[in-house]
Short mmCIF file of C-alpha atoms in Angstrom, two decimals:
data_model
loop_
_atom_site.label_atom_id
_atom_site.label_comp_id
_atom_site.label_asym_id
_atom_site.label_seq_id
_atom_site.Cartn_x
_atom_site.Cartn_y
_atom_site.Cartn_z
CA MET P 1 -22.33 -29.56 43.54
CA ARG P 2 -23.07 -29.93 39.52
CA ILE P 3 -26.00 -27.48 40.46
CA PHE P 4 -22.95 -24.26 41.54
CA TYR P 5 -20.78 -25.47 39.22
CA LEU P 6 -23.97 -24.78 36.80
CA ILE P 7 -24.65 -21.30 38.26
CA ALA P 8 -21.05 -20.41 38.63
CA ALA P 9 -20.86 -20.38 34.33
CA PHE P 10 -23.63 -18.66 33.82
CA LEU P 11 -22.60 -15.75 35.61
CA CYS P 12 -19.03 -16.15 34.37
CA VAL P 13 -20.92 -16.44 30.54
CA GLN P 14 -23.50 -13.42 31.76
CA ASN P 15 -20.49 -11.27 32.88
CA SER P 16 -17.96 -12.09 29.58
CA LEU P 17 -21.50 -10.77 27.55
CA ILE P 18 -21.85 -8.00 29.84
CA ALA P 19 -18.19 -6.91 29.78
CA GLN P 20 -17.42 -7.37 25.88
CA THR P 21 -21.48 -5.15 24.69
CA SER P 22 -18.66 -2.60 23.98
CA GLY P 23 -14.83 -2.36 23.87
CA PHE P 24 -12.15 -3.33 26.08
CA SER P 25 -11.98 -0.27 28.13
CA GLY P 26 -15.84 -0.04 27.70
CA THR P 27 -15.54 2.06 24.16
CA GLY P 28 -17.60 1.80 21.21
CA ALA P 29 -20.88 1.06 23.21
CA ASN P 30 -22.62 3.33 20.11
CA ILE P 31 -20.93 1.91 16.58
CA ASP P 32 -21.27 -1.24 15.25
CA VAL P 33 -18.27 -1.70 13.36
CA GLN P 34 -18.26 -2.73 9.61
CA GLN P 35 -14.92 -2.44 7.63
CA TYR P 36 -11.43 -1.01 8.99
CA VAL P 37 -9.03 -0.28 6.54
CA VAL P 38 -5.94 0.03 7.65
CA SER P 39 -2.70 0.91 5.60
CA TRP P 40 0.45 0.70 7.38
CA ASP P 41 4.03 1.32 7.08
CA LEU P 42 7.07 -0.66 8.81
CA ASN P 43 10.49 -1.68 8.82
CA PRO P 44 11.63 -5.07 10.17
CA ASP P 45 15.34 -2.79 10.20
CA ALA P 46 14.68 -0.24 11.64
CA PRO P 47 16.18 0.04 14.81
CA SER P 48 13.41 -0.02 17.18
CA PRO P 49 9.81 -1.46 16.72
CA PHE P 50 7.82 1.74 15.55
CA ILE P 51 4.38 1.91 13.62
CA SER P 52 2.78 4.94 11.38
CA GLY P 53 -0.40 4.11 9.56
CA THR P 54 -3.62 5.25 8.86
CA VAL P 55 -6.60 3.74 9.61
CA THR P 56 -10.49 4.31 9.03
CA ILE P 57 -12.97 2.18 10.45
CA ASN P 58 -16.50 2.62 8.43
CA PHE P 59 -19.90 1.86 11.05
CA LYS P 60 -23.58 2.28 11.55
CA THR P 61 -24.56 3.51 14.76
CA THR P 62 -26.71 1.57 16.92
CA VAL P 63 -28.00 4.39 18.56
CA ALA P 64 -29.39 7.88 17.78
CA SER P 65 -28.61 11.36 18.44
CA VAL P 66 -24.08 9.95 18.28
CA THR P 67 -22.15 13.22 18.83
CA ALA P 68 -19.17 11.16 19.79
CA VAL P 69 -17.47 7.43 18.97
CA SER P 70 -14.66 6.13 20.97
CA PHE P 71 -12.09 3.65 20.30
CA ASP P 72 -8.83 1.48 22.35
CA LEU P 73 -5.59 2.87 21.42
CA ARG P 74 -2.13 2.82 23.94
CA ASN P 75 -1.90 6.24 24.66
CA SER P 76 1.77 5.90 24.36
CA PHE P 77 0.87 6.26 20.49
CA THR P 78 0.60 10.15 19.06
CA ILE P 79 -2.22 10.60 16.62
CA LEU P 80 -1.17 13.06 14.45
CA SER P 81 -4.71 13.56 12.58
CA ALA P 82 -8.24 12.75 12.83
CA SER P 83 -11.81 13.45 10.68
CA SER P 84 -14.87 11.97 9.89
CA ASN P 85 -18.30 12.71 8.53
CA LEU P 86 -17.44 16.78 10.34
CA GLY P 87 -14.15 16.99 8.60
CA THR P 88 -10.98 17.34 9.71
CA VAL P 89 -11.69 17.25 13.84
CA THR P 90 -9.35 16.69 17.72
CA ALA P 91 -8.99 13.41 18.84
CA VAL P 92 -9.86 13.49 22.45
CA LYS P 93 -6.87 10.52 24.22
CA THR P 94 -7.72 9.10 28.04
CA GLY P 95 -6.03 6.89 29.18
CA ASN P 96 -5.83 4.15 26.15
CA THR P 97 -8.42 5.23 24.99
CA PHE P 98 -9.81 8.55 22.78
CA SER P 99 -12.94 9.74 21.10
CA VAL P 100 -13.68 11.83 18.16
CA PRO P 101 -16.83 14.03 17.87
CA VAL P 102 -19.54 13.17 15.35
CA ASN P 103 -22.68 14.81 14.49
CA ILE P 104 -24.75 11.63 13.61
CA PRO P 105 -28.61 12.51 14.77
CA VAL P 106 -30.45 8.79 13.02
CA LEU P 107 -30.49 5.76 13.94
CA GLY P 108 -28.56 3.03 11.59
CA THR P 109 -26.62 5.65 9.71
CA ALA P 110 -23.58 4.30 8.28
CA SER P 111 -20.04 6.52 8.89
CA SER P 112 -16.96 6.50 9.41
CA VAL P 113 -13.51 7.71 11.56
CA THR P 114 -10.23 8.17 10.09
CA ILE P 115 -6.97 8.40 12.48
CA SER P 116 -3.70 8.53 11.67
CA TYR P 117 -0.88 8.26 14.03
CA GLU P 118 2.36 6.68 14.65
CA GLY P 119 4.44 5.76 17.95
CA ALA P 120 6.32 2.82 19.60
CA PRO P 121 3.99 -0.12 20.74
CA PRO P 122 4.95 -1.72 24.24
CA ALA P 123 7.61 -4.39 24.96
CA PRO P 124 6.26 -7.96 25.03
CA SER P 125 6.21 -8.99 28.29
CA GLY P 126 5.22 -12.68 29.55
CA ALA P 127 2.72 -13.76 27.83
CA THR P 128 1.21 -10.81 26.67
CA GLU P 129 3.00 -9.71 22.82
CA GLY P 130 0.62 -8.19 20.69
CA PHE P 131 3.65 -6.51 17.66
CA THR P 132 6.98 -7.80 18.40
CA LYS P 133 10.40 -7.30 16.44
CA THR P 134 12.38 -9.31 16.90
CA THR P 135 15.45 -11.16 15.01
CA ASN P 136 16.04 -14.57 13.55
CA SER P 137 19.43 -15.93 12.56
CA LEU P 138 18.26 -17.10 9.31
CA ALA P 139 15.62 -14.66 8.33
CA GLY P 140 17.05 -12.36 9.78
CA ASN P 141 15.20 -8.77 11.15
CA VAL P 142 11.20 -9.71 11.40
CA ILE P 143 8.20 -8.13 12.73
CA TYR P 144 5.00 -10.48 13.11
CA THR P 145 1.50 -9.30 15.78
CA LEU P 146 -0.46 -11.99 18.34
CA SER P 147 -2.96 -9.53 20.10
CA GLU P 148 -4.31 -12.76 22.17
CA SER P 149 -6.47 -11.13 23.50
CA TYR P 150 -6.93 -7.58 23.93
CA GLU P 151 -3.12 -6.82 22.74
CA ASP P 152 -4.46 -4.80 19.59
CA ARG P 153 -4.45 -1.51 21.10
CA ASP P 154 -1.46 -1.67 22.14
CA TRP P 155 -0.72 -1.62 18.17
CA TRP P 156 -3.67 -0.20 16.18
CA PRO P 157 -6.57 1.96 16.83
CA CYS P 158 -9.57 -0.48 16.80
CA LYS P 159 -12.74 -0.70 18.96
CA ALA P 160 -11.19 -3.79 20.74
CA ASP P 161 -14.65 -6.25 21.48
CA MET P 162 -14.64 -9.56 20.17
CA GLN P 163 -18.06 -9.31 19.60
CA ASP P 164 -17.89 -7.03 17.43
CA LYS P 165 -16.67 -8.50 13.94
CA ALA P 166 -15.73 -6.69 10.89
CA THR P 167 -14.28 -6.65 7.00
CA THR P 168 -10.43 -5.56 6.52
CA ASP P 169 -9.19 -4.11 3.70
CA ILE P 170 -5.05 -4.10 4.45
CA SER P 171 -1.92 -2.32 3.17
CA VAL P 172 2.00 -2.68 4.90
CA THR P 173 4.30 -0.76 2.81
CA VAL P 174 7.91 -2.12 3.96
CA PRO P 175 11.46 -1.72 2.25
CA TRP P 176 12.00 -2.73 -1.45
CA ARG P 177 15.31 -2.79 -1.80
CA SER P 178 18.52 -3.70 0.87
CA ASN P 179 21.44 -0.28 1.79
CA ASN P 180 23.67 -2.30 -0.67
CA ALA P 181 25.58 0.68 -2.68
CA ASP P 182 25.59 -1.80 -5.47
CA PRO P 183 22.01 -1.24 -7.12
CA ASN P 184 22.51 -4.41 -9.37
CA LEU P 185 22.73 -6.38 -6.29
CA ALA P 186 19.82 -5.14 -4.23
CA THR P 187 16.35 -7.27 -4.67
CA ASP P 188 13.13 -6.76 -2.88
CA THR P 189 13.48 -8.94 0.53
CA PHE P 190 10.49 -8.04 2.77
CA TRP P 191 7.58 -10.24 1.97
CA VAL P 192 4.17 -9.44 3.95
CA ALA P 193 1.67 -11.81 5.32
CA SER P 194 -1.91 -10.49 6.77
CA ASN P 195 -5.88 -11.10 6.86
CA GLY P 196 -7.23 -12.15 3.45
CA ARG P 197 -5.97 -12.63 0.21
CA LEU P 198 -2.68 -10.67 -1.40
CA GLN P 199 -4.77 -8.44 -3.85
CA ASP P 200 -1.37 -6.99 -5.41
CA SER P 201 2.52 -6.05 -4.26
CA ALA P 202 3.29 -2.91 -5.80
CA ILE P 203 7.31 -1.70 -6.13
CA ASN P 204 7.53 2.12 -5.99
CA THR P 205 11.30 2.65 -7.60
CA ILE P 206 11.43 5.90 -6.01
CA THR P 207 11.03 5.04 -2.21
CA LYS P 208 12.28 1.85 -2.82
CA LYS P 209 9.49 0.78 -1.28
CA ARG P 210 6.74 -2.45 -1.74
CA THR P 211 2.95 -1.96 -0.67
CA PHE P 212 1.05 -5.79 -0.41
CA ARG P 213 -2.49 -5.77 0.19
CA TYR P 214 -5.29 -8.11 1.38
CA ILE P 215 -8.55 -8.45 1.71
CA ASN P 216 -10.74 -9.79 4.09
CA ASP P 217 -14.20 -10.52 3.50
CA TYR P 218 -15.04 -12.73 6.10
CA PRO P 219 -16.19 -10.34 9.47
CA ILE P 220 -13.44 -10.61 12.03
CA ALA P 221 -12.79 -9.48 15.64
CA SER P 222 -10.67 -7.03 16.01
CA TYR P 223 -7.68 -8.94 17.77
CA LEU P 224 -7.32 -11.41 15.07
CA VAL P 225 -5.67 -8.87 12.60
CA CYS P 226 -2.39 -9.36 12.12
CA LEU P 227 1.00 -9.35 10.22
CA GLY P 228 3.99 -10.88 9.35
CA VAL P 229 6.63 -8.74 8.01
CA ALA P 230 9.91 -11.11 7.11
CA LYS P 231 12.37 -12.37 4.04
CA TYR P 232 9.49 -14.65 3.81
CA THR P 233 9.89 -18.35 0.77
CA ARG P 234 6.47 -19.03 -0.25
CA PHE P 235 5.11 -22.34 -0.83
CA TYR P 236 1.78 -22.83 -2.70
CA ARG P 237 0.15 -25.89 -1.93
CA ASP P 238 -2.66 -28.03 -3.37
CA SER P 239 -5.73 -26.60 -2.94
CA ILE P 240 -8.36 -28.28 -0.59
CA THR P 241 -11.23 -30.17 -1.82
CA LEU P 242 -14.55 -29.02 0.71
CA SER P 243 -17.45 -31.57 0.94
CA SER P 244 -19.32 -29.46 -1.50
CA GLY P 245 -16.71 -29.22 -3.92
CA ARG P 246 -15.58 -25.88 -3.52
CA LYS P 247 -11.96 -25.85 -3.54
CA VAL P 248 -9.40 -23.48 -0.52
CA PRO P 249 -6.19 -22.14 -1.92
CA VAL P 250 -3.22 -22.86 0.52
CA VAL P 251 0.05 -20.52 0.86
CA TYR P 252 2.76 -20.88 3.15
CA TYR P 253 5.31 -18.15 3.95
CA LEU P 254 8.32 -19.39 5.96
CA PHE P 255 11.40 -17.73 7.02
CA ALA P 256 14.49 -17.77 4.14
CA GLY P 257 17.39 -19.39 4.81
CA LYS P 258 17.07 -23.36 5.62
CA THR P 259 17.90 -26.26 3.75
CA ALA P 260 16.18 -28.15 1.45
CA THR P 261 15.43 -31.67 3.66
CA LYS P 262 14.59 -28.51 7.07
CA TYR P 263 11.61 -26.92 4.13
CA ASN P 264 10.50 -30.33 3.68
CA SER P 265 9.74 -31.68 7.19
CA VAL P 266 8.59 -28.41 7.90
CA LEU P 267 6.02 -28.52 5.20
CA ALA P 268 5.59 -31.83 5.32
CA ALA P 269 4.36 -31.35 9.80
CA MET P 270 1.94 -27.89 8.25
CA ASP P 271 0.84 -29.94 5.93
CA LYS P 272 -1.48 -32.08 8.80
CA ALA P 273 -3.56 -28.55 8.91
CA THR P 274 -4.96 -29.09 5.59
CA GLU P 275 -5.69 -32.95 6.05
CA LEU P 276 -8.00 -32.27 9.43
CA VAL P 277 -9.94 -28.58 7.26
CA SER P 278 -10.62 -31.58 4.54
CA LEU P 279 -12.03 -33.73 8.08
CA PHE P 280 -13.37 -31.27 9.54
CA SER P 281 -15.43 -30.10 6.47
CA ASN P 282 -16.66 -33.80 5.63
CA LYS P 283 -17.77 -33.65 8.77
CA PHE P 284 -19.03 -30.90 10.05
CA GLY P 285 -19.39 -27.97 6.60
CA ASP P 286 -17.22 -26.72 4.42
CA TYR P 287 -14.88 -24.30 6.32
CA PRO P 288 -16.38 -20.68 6.56
CA PHE P 289 -13.20 -19.31 4.91
CA MET P 290 -13.76 -20.53 1.48
CA ILE P 291 -12.10 -17.66 -0.84
CA HIS P 292 -8.96 -17.98 1.06
CA TRP P 293 -7.53 -19.98 3.41
CA TRP P 294 -6.72 -17.56 6.63
CA ALA P 295 -4.63 -19.33 8.53
CA GLN P 296 -2.13 -18.79 6.30
CA SER P 297 -1.69 -15.47 7.85
CA MET P 298 -0.78 -16.96 11.23
CA VAL P 299 1.28 -19.71 10.73
CA THR P 300 3.85 -17.32 8.65
CA MET P 301 5.54 -15.94 12.13
CA ARG P 302 7.12 -18.78 13.78
CA GLY P 303 8.71 -19.72 10.80
#
């Protein structure tokens, strides 16, 4: 019986590896993605969920004579434009995938494809969430993502492959001021949490929008790319000291509007995670995302 279980487990692993040699729909088999450079424009106050953005996918070819590269994206989105090393090209949509013509004859060549797109993501269904727009009783309108494990294609174009990891450079533009008629009462409302370390938050006083930029230098799978957009209150905690002596900064983004007592109880519970990081560091070595605590982007979304 044990032999049977071992064989079954081996076959499951083999099937999993075979299924994940390319993207979720068989895309991207001829490339290795190196980096995603992303720019999104989002508005939690919009009447319905909507995304517009531009994604540049930097990659290297893994075979010779590549004439097209393909990626995953729900067919409900409209591709506004596409470009490659050939300049402006036409993206060909097939179901929940699309391909872009290229001309890359040499194996291992670095190249890129840029996609501008817009549309409404599919509504969450059961355990499938992907991109969610909801309303919190305290924080108001909220946007968050949870792409476990192939719902990344439900809201952004990517090579949906757990084995192909890439770094990220993410910019998100959100409303800066409310629609209050008195400009003296209007304040910056929304904050953005995402993968990596916050580099900048630039305000455009003409468009009344604010752009947050996060850079993550650690290669991650596309389904781990995440966003949280809400009226956050930010808490900067003590850095975690790892076994090597290096320090990891910790920042919590929590929904605004809670009482001080409620915040204190939530913070005390969340700080248990920092204790675990220190414990694991002493037992197994330094936390692998040492420049920043990547988990900060995930804990923001549940308030």
